[in-house]
Structure formats: structure tokens, C-alpha cells
Coordinates of N, CA and C in Angstrom, one line a residue:
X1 N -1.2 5.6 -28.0 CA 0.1 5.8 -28.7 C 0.7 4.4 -29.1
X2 N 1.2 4.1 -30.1 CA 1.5 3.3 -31.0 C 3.0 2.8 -30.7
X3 N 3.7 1.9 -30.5 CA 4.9 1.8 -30.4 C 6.2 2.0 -31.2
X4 N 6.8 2.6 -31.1 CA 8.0 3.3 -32.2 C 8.6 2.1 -32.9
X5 N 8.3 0.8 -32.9 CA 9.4 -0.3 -33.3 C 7.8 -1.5 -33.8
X6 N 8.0 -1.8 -34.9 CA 7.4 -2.7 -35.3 C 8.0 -4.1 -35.3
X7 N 9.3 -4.3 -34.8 CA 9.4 -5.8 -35.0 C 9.4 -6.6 -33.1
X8 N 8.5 -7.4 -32.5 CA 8.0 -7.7 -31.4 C 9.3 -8.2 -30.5
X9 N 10.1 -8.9 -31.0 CA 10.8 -9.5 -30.6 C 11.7 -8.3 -29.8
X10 N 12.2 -7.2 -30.6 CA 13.6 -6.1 -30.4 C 12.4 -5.2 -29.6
X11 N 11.0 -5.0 -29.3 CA 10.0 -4.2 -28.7 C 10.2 -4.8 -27.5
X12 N 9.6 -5.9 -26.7 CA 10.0 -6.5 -25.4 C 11.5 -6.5 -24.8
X13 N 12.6 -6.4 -25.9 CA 14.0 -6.3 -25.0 C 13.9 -4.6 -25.1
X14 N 13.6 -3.7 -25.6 CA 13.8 -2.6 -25.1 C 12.8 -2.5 -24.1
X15 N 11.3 -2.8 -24.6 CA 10.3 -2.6 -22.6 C 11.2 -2.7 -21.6
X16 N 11.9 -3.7 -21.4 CA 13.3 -4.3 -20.4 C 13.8 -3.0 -20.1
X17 N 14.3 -3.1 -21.2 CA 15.8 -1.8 -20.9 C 15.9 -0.9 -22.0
X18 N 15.6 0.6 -22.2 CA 15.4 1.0 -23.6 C 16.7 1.6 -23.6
X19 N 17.1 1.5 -24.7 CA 18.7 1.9 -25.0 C 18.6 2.2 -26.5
X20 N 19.8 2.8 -26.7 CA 19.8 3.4 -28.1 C 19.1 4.1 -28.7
X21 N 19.3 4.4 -29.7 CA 18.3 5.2 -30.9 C 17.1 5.8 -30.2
X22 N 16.4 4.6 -30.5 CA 14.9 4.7 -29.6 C 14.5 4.5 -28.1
X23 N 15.8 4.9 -27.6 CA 15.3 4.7 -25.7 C 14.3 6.0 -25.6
X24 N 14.5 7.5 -26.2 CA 13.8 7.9 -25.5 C 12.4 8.0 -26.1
X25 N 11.9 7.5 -27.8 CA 10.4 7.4 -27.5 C 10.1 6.1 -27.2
X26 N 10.8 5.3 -27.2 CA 10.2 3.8 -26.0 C 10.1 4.6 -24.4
X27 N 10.5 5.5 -23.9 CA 10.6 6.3 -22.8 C 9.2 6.7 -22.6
X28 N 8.8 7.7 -23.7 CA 7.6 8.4 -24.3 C 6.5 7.5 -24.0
X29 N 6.8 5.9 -25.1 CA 5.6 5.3 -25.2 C 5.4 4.7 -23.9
X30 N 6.4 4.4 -23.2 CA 5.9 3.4 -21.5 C 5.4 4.4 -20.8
X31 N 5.7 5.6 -20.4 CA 4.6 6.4 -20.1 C 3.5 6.6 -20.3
X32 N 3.2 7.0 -21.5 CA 1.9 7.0 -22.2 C 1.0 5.9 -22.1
X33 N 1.4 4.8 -22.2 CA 0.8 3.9 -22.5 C 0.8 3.0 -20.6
X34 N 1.6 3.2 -19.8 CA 1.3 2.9 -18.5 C 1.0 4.3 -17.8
X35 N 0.8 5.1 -17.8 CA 0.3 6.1 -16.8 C -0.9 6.1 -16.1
X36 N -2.1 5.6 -16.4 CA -3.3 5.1 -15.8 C -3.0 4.6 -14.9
X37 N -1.9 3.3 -15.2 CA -1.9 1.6 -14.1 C -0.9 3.1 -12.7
X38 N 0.2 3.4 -13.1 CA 0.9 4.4 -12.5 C 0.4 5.1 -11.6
X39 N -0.5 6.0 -12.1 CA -1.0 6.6 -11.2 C -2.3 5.7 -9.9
X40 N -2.7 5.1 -10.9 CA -3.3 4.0 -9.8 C -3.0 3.7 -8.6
X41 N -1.5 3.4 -9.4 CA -0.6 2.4 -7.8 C -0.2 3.2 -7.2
X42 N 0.3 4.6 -7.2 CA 0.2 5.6 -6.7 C -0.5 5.6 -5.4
X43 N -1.8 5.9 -6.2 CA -3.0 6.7 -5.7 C -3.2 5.4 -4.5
X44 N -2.6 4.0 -4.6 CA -2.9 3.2 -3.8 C -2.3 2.6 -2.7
X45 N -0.6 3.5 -2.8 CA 0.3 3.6 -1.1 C -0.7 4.9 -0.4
X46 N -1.1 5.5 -0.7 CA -2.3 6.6 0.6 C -0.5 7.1 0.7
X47 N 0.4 7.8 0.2 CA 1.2 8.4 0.7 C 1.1 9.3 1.7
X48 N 1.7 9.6 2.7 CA 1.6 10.5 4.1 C 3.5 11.2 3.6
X49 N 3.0 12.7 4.4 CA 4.0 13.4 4.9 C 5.1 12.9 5.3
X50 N 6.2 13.2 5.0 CA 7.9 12.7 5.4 C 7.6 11.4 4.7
X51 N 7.2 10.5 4.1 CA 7.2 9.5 3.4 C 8.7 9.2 2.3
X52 N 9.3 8.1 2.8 CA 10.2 8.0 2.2 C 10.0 6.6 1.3
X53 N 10.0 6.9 -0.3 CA 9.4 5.8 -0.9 C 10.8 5.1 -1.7
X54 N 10.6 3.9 -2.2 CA 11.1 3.4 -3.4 C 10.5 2.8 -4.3
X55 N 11.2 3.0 -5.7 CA 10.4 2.6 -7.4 C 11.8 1.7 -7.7
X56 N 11.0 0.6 -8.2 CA 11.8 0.0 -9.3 C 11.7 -0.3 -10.7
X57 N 12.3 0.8 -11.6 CA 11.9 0.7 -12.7 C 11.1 2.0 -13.2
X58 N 11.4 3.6 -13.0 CA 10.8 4.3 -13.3 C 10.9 5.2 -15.0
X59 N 11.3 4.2 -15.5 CA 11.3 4.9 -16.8 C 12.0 6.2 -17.0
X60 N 11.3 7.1 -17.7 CA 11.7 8.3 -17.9 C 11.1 9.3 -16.6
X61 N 10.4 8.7 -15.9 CA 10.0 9.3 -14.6 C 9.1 10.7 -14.6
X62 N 8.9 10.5 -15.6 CA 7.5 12.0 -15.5 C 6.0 11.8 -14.8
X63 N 6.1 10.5 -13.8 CA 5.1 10.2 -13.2 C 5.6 11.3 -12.0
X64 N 6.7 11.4 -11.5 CA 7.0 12.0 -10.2 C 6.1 13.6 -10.0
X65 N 6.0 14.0 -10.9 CA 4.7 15.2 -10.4 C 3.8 15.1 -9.7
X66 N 3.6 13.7 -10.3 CA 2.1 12.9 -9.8 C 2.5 12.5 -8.5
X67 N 3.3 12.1 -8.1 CA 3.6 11.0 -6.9 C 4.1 12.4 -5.8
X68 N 4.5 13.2 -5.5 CA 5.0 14.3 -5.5 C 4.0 15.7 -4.6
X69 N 2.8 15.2 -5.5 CA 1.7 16.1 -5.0 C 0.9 15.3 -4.3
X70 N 1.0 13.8 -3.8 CA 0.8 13.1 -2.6 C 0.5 13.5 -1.4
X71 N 1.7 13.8 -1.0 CA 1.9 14.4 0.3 C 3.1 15.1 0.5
X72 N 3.2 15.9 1.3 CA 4.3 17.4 1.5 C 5.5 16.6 2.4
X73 N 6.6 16.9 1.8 CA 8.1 16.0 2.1 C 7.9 15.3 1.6
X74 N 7.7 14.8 0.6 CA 8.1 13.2 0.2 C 9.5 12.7 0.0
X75 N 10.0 11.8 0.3 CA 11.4 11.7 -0.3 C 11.6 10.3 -1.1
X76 N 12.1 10.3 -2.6 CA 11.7 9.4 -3.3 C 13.4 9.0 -4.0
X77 N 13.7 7.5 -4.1 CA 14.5 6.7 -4.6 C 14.3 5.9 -5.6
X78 N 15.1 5.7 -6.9 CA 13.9 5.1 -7.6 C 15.5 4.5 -8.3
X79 N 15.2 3.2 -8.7 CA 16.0 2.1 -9.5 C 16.0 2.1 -10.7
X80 N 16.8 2.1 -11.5 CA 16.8 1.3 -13.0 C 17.9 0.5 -13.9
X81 N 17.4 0.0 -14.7 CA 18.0 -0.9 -15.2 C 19.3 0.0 -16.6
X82 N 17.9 0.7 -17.1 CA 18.5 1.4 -18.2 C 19.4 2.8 -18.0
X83 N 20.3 2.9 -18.9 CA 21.3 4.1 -18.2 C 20.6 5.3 -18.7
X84 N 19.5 5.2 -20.0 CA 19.6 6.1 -20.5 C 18.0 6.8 -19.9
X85 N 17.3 5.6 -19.5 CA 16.1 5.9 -18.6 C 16.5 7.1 -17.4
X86 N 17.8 6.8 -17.3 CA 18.2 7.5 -15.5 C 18.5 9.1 -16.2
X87 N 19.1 9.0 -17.3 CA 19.1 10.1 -18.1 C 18.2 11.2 -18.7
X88 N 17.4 10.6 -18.8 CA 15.8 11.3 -19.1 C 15.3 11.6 -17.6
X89 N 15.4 10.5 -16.8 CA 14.3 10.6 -16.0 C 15.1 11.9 -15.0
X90 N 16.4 11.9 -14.5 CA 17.2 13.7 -14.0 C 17.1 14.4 -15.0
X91 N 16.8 14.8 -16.1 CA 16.6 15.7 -17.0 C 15.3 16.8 -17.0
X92 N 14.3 15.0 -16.5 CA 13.0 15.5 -16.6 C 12.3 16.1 -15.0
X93 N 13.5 15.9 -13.7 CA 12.7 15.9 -12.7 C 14.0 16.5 -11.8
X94 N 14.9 17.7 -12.6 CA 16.0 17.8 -11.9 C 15.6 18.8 -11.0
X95 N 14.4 19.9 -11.3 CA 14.0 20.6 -10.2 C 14.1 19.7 -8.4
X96 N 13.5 18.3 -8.5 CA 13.4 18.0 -7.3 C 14.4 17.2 -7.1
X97 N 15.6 16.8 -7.9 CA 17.3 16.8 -7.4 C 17.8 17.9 -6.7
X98 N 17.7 19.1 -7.1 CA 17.9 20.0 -6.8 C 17.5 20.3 -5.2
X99 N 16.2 19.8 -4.9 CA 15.7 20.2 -3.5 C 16.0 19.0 -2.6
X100 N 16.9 18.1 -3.2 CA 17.4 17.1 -3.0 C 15.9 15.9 -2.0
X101 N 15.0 16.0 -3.0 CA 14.0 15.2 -2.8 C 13.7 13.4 -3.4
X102 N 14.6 13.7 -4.9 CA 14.7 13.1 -5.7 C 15.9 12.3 -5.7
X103 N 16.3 11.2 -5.9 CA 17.7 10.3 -6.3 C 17.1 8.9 -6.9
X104 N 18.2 9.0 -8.4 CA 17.8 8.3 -9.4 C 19.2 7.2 -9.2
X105 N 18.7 5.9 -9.3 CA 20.4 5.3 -9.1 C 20.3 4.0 -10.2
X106 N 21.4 3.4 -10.8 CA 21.3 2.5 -11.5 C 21.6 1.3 -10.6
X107 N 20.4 0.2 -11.2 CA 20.4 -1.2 -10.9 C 21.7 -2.0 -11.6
X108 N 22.3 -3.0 -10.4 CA 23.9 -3.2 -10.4 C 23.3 -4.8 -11.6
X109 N 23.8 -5.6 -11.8 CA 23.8 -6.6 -12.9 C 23.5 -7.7 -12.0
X110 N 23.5 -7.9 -10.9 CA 23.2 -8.8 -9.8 C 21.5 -9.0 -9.6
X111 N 21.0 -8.0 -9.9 CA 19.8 -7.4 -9.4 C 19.7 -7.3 -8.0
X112 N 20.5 -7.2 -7.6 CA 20.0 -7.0 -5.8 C 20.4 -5.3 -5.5
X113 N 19.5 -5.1 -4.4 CA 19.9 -3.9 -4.4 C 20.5 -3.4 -2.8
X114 N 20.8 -2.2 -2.3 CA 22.1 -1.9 -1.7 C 21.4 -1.0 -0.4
X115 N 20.4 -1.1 0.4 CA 19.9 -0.4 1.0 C 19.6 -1.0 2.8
X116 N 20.0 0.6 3.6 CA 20.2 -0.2 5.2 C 18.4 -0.6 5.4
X117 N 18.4 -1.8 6.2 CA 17.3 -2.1 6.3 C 16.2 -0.9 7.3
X118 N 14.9 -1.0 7.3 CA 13.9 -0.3 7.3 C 13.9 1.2 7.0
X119 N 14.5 1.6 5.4 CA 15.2 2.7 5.2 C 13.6 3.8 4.2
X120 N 12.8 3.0 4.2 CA 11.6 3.3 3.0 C 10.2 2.9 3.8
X121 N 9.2 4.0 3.5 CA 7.7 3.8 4.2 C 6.7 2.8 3.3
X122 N 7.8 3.2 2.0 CA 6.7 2.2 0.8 C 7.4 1.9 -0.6
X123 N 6.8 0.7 -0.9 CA 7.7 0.2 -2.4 C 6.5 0.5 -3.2
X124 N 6.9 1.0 -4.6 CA 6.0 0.8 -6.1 C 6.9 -0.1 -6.8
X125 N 6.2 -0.7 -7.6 CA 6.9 -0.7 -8.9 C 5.6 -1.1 -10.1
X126 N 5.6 -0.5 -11.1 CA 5.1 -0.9 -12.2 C 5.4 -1.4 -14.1
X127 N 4.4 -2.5 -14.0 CA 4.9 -3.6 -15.4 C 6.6 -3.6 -15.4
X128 N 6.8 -4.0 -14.3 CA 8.4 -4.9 -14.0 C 8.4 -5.8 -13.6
X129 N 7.7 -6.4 -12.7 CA 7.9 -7.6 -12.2 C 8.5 -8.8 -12.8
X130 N 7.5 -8.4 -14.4 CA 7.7 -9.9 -15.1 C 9.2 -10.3 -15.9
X131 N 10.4 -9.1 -15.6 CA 11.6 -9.1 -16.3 C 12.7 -9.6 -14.6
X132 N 12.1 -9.8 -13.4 CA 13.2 -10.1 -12.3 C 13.2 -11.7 -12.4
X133 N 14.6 -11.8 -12.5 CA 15.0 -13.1 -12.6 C 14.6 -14.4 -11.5
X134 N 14.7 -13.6 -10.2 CA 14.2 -14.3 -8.7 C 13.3 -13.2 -8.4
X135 N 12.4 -13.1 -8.4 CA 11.3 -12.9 -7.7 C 11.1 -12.3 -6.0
X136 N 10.8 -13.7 -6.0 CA 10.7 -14.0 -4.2 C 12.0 -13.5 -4.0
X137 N 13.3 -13.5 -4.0 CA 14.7 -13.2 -3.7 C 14.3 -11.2 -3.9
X138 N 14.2 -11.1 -4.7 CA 13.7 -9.5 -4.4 C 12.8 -9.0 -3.8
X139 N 11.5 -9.8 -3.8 CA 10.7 -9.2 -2.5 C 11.3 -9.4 -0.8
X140 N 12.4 -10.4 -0.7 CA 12.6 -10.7 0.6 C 13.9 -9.1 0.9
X141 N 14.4 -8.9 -0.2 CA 15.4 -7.5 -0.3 C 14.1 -6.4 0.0
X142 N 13.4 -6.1 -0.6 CA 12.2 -5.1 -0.4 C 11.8 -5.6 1.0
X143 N 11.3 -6.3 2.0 CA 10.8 -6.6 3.0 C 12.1 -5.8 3.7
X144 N 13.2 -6.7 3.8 CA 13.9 -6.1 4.6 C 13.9 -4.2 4.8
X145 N 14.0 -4.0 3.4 CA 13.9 -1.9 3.4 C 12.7 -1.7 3.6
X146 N 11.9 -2.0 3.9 CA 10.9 -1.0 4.9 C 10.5 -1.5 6.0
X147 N 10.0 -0.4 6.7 CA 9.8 -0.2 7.6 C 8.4 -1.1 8.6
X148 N 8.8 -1.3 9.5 CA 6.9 -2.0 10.1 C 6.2 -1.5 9.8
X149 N 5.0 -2.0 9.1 CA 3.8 -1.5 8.6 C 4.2 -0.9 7.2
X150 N 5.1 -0.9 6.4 CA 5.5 -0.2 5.2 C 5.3 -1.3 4.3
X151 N 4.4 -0.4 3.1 CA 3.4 -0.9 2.2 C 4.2 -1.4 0.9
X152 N 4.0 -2.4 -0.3 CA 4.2 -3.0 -1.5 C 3.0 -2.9 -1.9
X153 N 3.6 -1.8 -3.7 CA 2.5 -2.5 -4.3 C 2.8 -2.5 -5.5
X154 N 2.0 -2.9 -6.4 CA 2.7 -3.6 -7.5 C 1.5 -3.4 -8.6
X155 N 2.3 -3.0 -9.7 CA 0.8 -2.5 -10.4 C 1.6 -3.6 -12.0
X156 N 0.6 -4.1 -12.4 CA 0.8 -4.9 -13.4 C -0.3 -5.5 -14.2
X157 N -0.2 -6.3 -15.8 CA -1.2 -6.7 -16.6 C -1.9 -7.8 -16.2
X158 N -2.9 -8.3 -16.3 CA -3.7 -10.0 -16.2 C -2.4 -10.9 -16.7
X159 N -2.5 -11.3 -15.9 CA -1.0 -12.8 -16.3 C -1.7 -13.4 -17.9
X160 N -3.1 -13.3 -18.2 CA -3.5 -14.5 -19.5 C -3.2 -13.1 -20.7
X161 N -3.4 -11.9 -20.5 CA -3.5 -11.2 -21.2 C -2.1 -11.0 -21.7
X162 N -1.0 -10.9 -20.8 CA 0.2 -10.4 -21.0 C 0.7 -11.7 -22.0
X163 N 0.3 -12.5 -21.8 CA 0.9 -13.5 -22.1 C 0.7 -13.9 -23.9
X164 N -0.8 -13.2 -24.1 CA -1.0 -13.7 -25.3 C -0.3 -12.0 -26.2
X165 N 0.2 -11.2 -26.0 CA 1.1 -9.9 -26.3 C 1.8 -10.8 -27.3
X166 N 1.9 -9.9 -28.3 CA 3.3 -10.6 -29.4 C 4.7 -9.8 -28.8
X167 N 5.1 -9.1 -28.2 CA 6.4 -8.8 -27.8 C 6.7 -9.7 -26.3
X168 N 5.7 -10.2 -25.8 CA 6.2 -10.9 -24.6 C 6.5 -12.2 -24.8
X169 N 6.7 -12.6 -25.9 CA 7.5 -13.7 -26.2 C 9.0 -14.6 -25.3
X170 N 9.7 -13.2 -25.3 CA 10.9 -13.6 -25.2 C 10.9 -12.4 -23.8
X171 N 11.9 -13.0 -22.7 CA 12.4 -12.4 -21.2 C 11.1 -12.0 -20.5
X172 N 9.7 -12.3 -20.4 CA 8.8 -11.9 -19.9 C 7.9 -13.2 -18.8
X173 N 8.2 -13.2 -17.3 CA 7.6 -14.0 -17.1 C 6.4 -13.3 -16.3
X174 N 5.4 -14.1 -16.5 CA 3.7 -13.6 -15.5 C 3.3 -14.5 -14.5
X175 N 3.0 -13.8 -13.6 CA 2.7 -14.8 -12.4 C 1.0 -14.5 -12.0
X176 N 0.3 -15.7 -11.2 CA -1.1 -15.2 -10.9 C -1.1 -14.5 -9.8
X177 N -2.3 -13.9 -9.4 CA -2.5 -13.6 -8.3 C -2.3 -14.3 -6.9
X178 N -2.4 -15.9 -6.7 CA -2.4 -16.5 -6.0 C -0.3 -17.0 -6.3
X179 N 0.1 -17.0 -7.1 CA 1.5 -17.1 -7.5 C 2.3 -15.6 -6.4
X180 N 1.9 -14.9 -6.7 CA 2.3 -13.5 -6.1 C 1.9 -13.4 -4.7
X181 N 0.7 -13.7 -4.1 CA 0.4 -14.0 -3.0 C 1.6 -14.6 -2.2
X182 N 1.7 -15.9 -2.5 CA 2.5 -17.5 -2.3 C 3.8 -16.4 -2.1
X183 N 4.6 -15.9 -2.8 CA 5.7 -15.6 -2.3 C 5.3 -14.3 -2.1
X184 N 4.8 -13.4 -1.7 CA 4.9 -12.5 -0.4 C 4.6 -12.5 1.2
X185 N 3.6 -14.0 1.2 CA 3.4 -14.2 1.9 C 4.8 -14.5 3.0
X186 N 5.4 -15.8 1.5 CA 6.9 -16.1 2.6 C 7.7 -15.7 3.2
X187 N 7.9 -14.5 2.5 CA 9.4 -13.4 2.8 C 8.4 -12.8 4.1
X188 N 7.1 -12.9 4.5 CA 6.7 -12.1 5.5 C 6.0 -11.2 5.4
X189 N 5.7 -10.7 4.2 CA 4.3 -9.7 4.1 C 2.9 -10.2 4.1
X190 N 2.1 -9.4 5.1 CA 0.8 -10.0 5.0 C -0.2 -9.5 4.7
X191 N -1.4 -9.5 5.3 CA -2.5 -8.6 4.2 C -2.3 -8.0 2.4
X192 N -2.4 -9.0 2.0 CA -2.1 -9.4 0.7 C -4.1 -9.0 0.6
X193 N -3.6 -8.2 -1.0 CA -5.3 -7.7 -1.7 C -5.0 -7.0 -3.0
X194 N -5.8 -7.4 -3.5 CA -5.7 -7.1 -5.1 C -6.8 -5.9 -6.0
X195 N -6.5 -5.0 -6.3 CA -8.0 -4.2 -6.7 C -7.6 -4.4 -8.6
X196 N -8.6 -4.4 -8.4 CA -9.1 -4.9 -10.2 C -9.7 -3.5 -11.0
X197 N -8.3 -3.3 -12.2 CA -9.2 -2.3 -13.3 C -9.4 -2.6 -14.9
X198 N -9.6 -1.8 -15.5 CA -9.5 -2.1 -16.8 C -9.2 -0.6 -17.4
X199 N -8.9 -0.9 -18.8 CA -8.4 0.5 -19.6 C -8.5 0.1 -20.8
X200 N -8.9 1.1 -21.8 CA -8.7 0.7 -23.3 C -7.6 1.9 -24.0
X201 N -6.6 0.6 -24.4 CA -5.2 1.1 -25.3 C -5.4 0.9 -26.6
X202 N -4.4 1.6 -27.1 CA -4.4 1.4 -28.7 C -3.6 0.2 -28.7
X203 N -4.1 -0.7 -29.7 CA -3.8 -2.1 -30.0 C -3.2 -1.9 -32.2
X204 N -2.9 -3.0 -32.8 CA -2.4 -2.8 -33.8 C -3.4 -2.2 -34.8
X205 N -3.5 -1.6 -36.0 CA -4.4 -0.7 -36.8 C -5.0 0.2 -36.1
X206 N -4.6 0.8 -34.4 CA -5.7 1.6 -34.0 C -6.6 1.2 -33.2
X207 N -6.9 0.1 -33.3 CA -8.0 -0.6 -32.7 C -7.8 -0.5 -31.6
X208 N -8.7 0.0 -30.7 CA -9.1 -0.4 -29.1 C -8.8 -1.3 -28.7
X209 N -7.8 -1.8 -27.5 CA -8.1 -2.8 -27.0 C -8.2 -2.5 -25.4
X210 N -9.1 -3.3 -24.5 CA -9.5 -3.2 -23.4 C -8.3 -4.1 -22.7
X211 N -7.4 -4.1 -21.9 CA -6.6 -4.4 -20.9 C -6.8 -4.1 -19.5
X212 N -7.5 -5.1 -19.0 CA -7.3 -5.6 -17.6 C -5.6 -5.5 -17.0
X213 N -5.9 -4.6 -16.0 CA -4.5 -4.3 -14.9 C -5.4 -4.8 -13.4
X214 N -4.1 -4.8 -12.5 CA -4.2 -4.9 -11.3 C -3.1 -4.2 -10.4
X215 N -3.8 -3.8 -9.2 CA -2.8 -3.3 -8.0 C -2.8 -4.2 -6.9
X216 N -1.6 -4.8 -6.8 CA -1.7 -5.3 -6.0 C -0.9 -4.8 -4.1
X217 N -1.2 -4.9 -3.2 CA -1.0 -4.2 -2.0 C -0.3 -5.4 -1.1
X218 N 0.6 -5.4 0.0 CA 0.5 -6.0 0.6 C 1.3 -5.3 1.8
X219 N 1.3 -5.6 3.0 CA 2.0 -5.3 4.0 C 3.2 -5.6 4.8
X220 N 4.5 -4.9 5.7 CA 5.2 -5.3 6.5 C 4.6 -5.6 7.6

């Protein structure tokens, strides 16, 4: 799937935050176009029963089916930036509002977020990392909300690959593996490990391109 916006610069500030006109097929395309790495990182908290998770950054949220059929009780919190993401994403998943499984909340301008500590069994988040201003200052907020032994993981592009993207020009920063290590290590998480994939997306005229992703895992 092709991106609804040909000019690179105004394509990366909506990845950010999709608003206006085009938030909901920028909604559309980050789906489509991240659902692989998503499900992945998913598939790579091993969710368990009564599992109370948090997402930062879930778009229009039509992954939740997926995350959902994990394991039986799940109870899920999920962050965003964009108002209109939060809008799509209760639209699209209000059945499990309803069963009050689900709560979608917007992220405050601070970027910090507002939760009693060891309140979550496990964090996701995916292709966000590279838009948080402090980093390490948000993984030490995530440390604190979960629980002992409660899992981070982080699903994201090759730091060289991301980098050479014509829309990641502008607000996007990439960190390496051993960069990402270095500060989760600090705030306290350990067993730090990285699993390695690949995928072929549609790139400009159509063309295939193969993009290297990663999951990365670490522990309370």
C-alpha cells in the first residue's frame, strides 16, 4: 500500500500524528504497512491470561483483534498522540469498550504519562520510538508501570535503513541496538535480546523493497 501524501516532508509529520483530511488513510496506510512488525511484537510478549498490557502509539488500533486472541482476559491501555487516531481506534474496537476490556487515552504534551506504579504485565509499542523526545526518561516511566518480571518490547526498522527513508528527514530519531540496550539497561531492565526479521513493502513505482525490522524484548 502506497502512501496517500506524496510530499515526504508533510508524510513523516503525519506518521507522528495523523490529523486532518488524511488522518484516517494515514490510519489505513500504518496499519497496512506495519502489521507484520505488530503482530510480531505481539506474538513476542507470550501474553498470559488476566494480562494487563500497555501500547504507545496504537494508531487506528485494528491490531487489537490480534492482541486480544492472545490470551482470555486480557486487559489493554493504549496511548496516543493523535486525537483523531483515538477516534478511529473506539470506533473500530468499541465492542471491547463495551466489555470494558479496552481504554484508549490521549498522550498529555509533556509526554509523560500518568500511571500508579506496577499497574501493567507488559509494554508494546511499535515504529514510535524514533518520535520521543527523551527516550531513557520514558523507559524509566514504563519501568516503573510494570510489574516484576513484566516484559518491553519494542518493535521497530534497522536504524541505517530508517534513516536513509525520504520522509524521515525531519522529527525522526534512530537508535542502534546497542544504543537501546545502554538505556534500558539503566533505568533497570535486564535481559535485553533482539530477534531479527525481514519483509518486502511496496517502495516508490511499486517496487519491492525488502525492510529489515526488529523486536526487541527486555525485562523488569
Amino acid at each position: 500500500m502506497n502512501p496517500p501524501i506524496t510530499d515526504y516532508l508533510a508524510l513523516g509529520r503525519q506518521l507522528r500524528c495523523p490529523e486532518g483530511t488524511l488522518a484516517q488513510e494515514i490510519g489505513d496506510y500504518l496499519f497496512v504497512s506495519n502489521r507484520n512488525m505488530i503482530e510480531k511484537t505481539i506474538d513476542t510478549l507470550a501474553l498470559a491470561q488476566d494480562d494487563h498490557v500497555l501500547e504507545i502509539g496504537f494508531g487506528n488500533g485494528k491490531h487489537l483483534p490480534y492482541l486480544f486472541c492472545k490470551a482470555k482476559d486480557i486487559h489493554y491501555t493504549g496511548v496516543e498522540l493523535s486525537a483523531e487516531m483515538i477516534r478511529q481506534a473506539k470506533a473500530n474496537n468499541n465492542v471491547f469498550i463495551r466489555q470494558k476490556r479496552a481504554v484508549f487515552l490521549k498522550e498529555n504534551t509533556k509526554e509523560t504519562l500518568s500511571f500508579l506504579p506496577s499497574s501493567f504485565h507488559a509494554y508494546f509499542s511499535v515504529n514510535t520510538y524514533y518520535f520521543i523526545n527523551d527516550l531513557k526518561r520514558h523507559f524509566q516511566q514504563v519501568y516503573s508501570y510494570l510489574i516484576q518480571g513484566g516484559k518491553l518490547c519494542l518493535g521497530y526498522i534497522d536504524k541505517a535503513f530508517g534513516e536513509r527513508m525520504p520522509f524521515t528527514k525531519e522529527g525522526f530519531a534512530f537508535y542502534s541496538h546497542k544504543e537501546l540496550e545502554d538505556m534500558l539497561l539503566s533505568v533497570g531492565f535486564t535481559n535485553f535480546r533482539v530477534h531479527s526479521f525481514t519483509e518486502d513493502i511496496a517502495g516508490r513505482g511499486n517496487r519491492n523493497i525488502t525492510r529489515p525490522f526488529y523486536v526487541a524484548m527486555a525485562n523488569k
